[in-house]
Amino acid sequence: MTRCPECDAEIDLDEDEVEEGEILSCPECDAELEVTQTHPVHFVVLSDDEDEEEDEDSEDGPGSEEEEEEEEETEETE
């Protein structure tokens, strides 16, 4: 018996049915889990790196370019 590292739900798997690198979903929290070890079965939660990067880009988006231009103008006038 293996537990989800995200929500601690029991996941019933046979060690012979999974392979390292296989991606599974937790039946309770729907987290994507990657099998990193098969004897005993061990998972890691896959993060949504792409979504996080997009969020960071949109936060820094147009506002940061304008701020940089203003800083450059200020430096030039000094």
Short mmCIF file of C-alpha atoms in Angstrom, two decimals:
data_model
loop_
_atom_site.label_atom_id
_atom_site.label_comp_id
_atom_site.label_asym_id
_atom_site.label_seq_id
_atom_site.Cartn_x
_atom_site.Cartn_y
_atom_site.Cartn_z
CA MET A 1 0.00 0.00 0.00
CA THR A 2 1.33 3.42 -1.01
CA ARG A 3 0.18 6.90 0.03
CA CYS A 4 -0.21 10.03 -2.05
CA PRO A 5 2.46 12.54 -1.00
CA GLU A 6 0.00 15.38 -1.61
CA CYS A 7 -3.13 14.29 0.32
CA ASP A 8 -1.93 11.12 2.11
CA ALA A 9 -4.67 8.98 0.52
CA GLU A 10 -3.96 5.27 0.20
CA ILE A 11 -3.20 4.17 -3.35
CA ASP A 12 -3.51 0.44 -3.93
CA LEU A 13 -0.90 -0.61 -6.48
CA ASP A 14 0.94 -3.79 -7.24
CA GLU A 15 4.71 -3.14 -7.48
CA ASP A 16 4.80 -5.32 -10.60
CA GLU A 17 2.14 -3.21 -12.36
CA VAL A 18 4.05 0.10 -12.43
CA GLU A 19 7.32 1.26 -13.95
CA GLU A 20 9.72 4.02 -12.94
CA GLY A 21 8.83 7.24 -14.72
CA GLU A 22 5.17 6.29 -15.09
CA ILE A 23 2.68 9.09 -14.40
CA LEU A 24 -0.42 8.31 -12.35
CA SER A 25 -3.23 10.38 -10.86
CA CYS A 26 -4.28 10.25 -7.24
CA PRO A 27 -7.91 9.09 -7.07
CA GLU A 28 -8.60 11.47 -4.16
CA CYS A 29 -6.92 14.79 -5.02
CA ASP A 30 -6.17 14.26 -8.75
CA ALA A 31 -2.51 15.19 -8.24
CA GLU A 32 -0.21 13.93 -10.97
CA LEU A 33 2.29 11.51 -9.45
CA GLU A 34 5.47 10.21 -11.02
CA VAL A 35 6.72 6.78 -9.98
CA THR A 36 10.33 7.22 -8.87
CA GLN A 37 10.83 3.78 -7.34
CA THR A 38 9.04 0.47 -7.77
CA HIS A 39 10.19 -1.72 -4.86
CA PRO A 40 8.56 -0.31 -2.75
CA VAL A 41 6.50 2.03 -4.92
CA HIS A 42 7.39 5.66 -4.28
CA PHE A 43 5.88 8.78 -5.89
CA VAL A 44 6.72 12.44 -6.29
CA VAL A 45 4.11 15.07 -7.08
CA LEU A 46 4.61 16.68 -10.46
CA SER A 47 4.35 20.44 -10.24
CA ASP A 48 2.79 22.69 -12.83
CA ASP A 49 6.01 24.53 -13.69
CA GLU A 50 4.63 25.79 -16.98
CA ASP A 51 1.59 27.36 -15.31
CA GLU A 52 3.74 28.96 -12.61
CA GLU A 53 6.14 30.42 -15.19
CA GLU A 54 3.23 31.91 -17.16
CA ASP A 55 1.84 33.48 -13.97
CA GLU A 56 5.23 35.01 -13.17
CA ASP A 57 5.55 36.37 -16.71
CA SER A 58 2.14 38.00 -16.60
CA GLU A 59 2.91 39.62 -13.23
CA ASP A 60 6.13 41.10 -14.61
CA GLY A 61 4.48 41.83 -17.96
CA PRO A 62 4.05 45.32 -19.37
CA GLY A 63 4.39 47.17 -16.06
CA SER A 64 8.01 46.18 -15.56
CA GLU A 65 9.11 47.38 -19.00
CA GLU A 66 7.58 50.79 -18.37
CA GLU A 67 9.30 51.01 -15.00
CA GLU A 68 12.66 50.16 -16.59
CA GLU A 69 12.17 52.89 -19.22
CA GLU A 70 11.31 55.43 -16.51
CA GLU A 71 14.45 54.48 -14.58
CA GLU A 72 16.59 54.90 -17.70
CA GLU A 73 15.07 58.34 -18.39
CA THR A 74 15.75 59.40 -14.80
CA GLU A 75 19.38 58.29 -15.05
CA GLU A 76 19.83 60.19 -18.34
CA THR A 77 18.51 63.46 -16.90
CA GLU A 78 20.79 63.33 -13.88
#
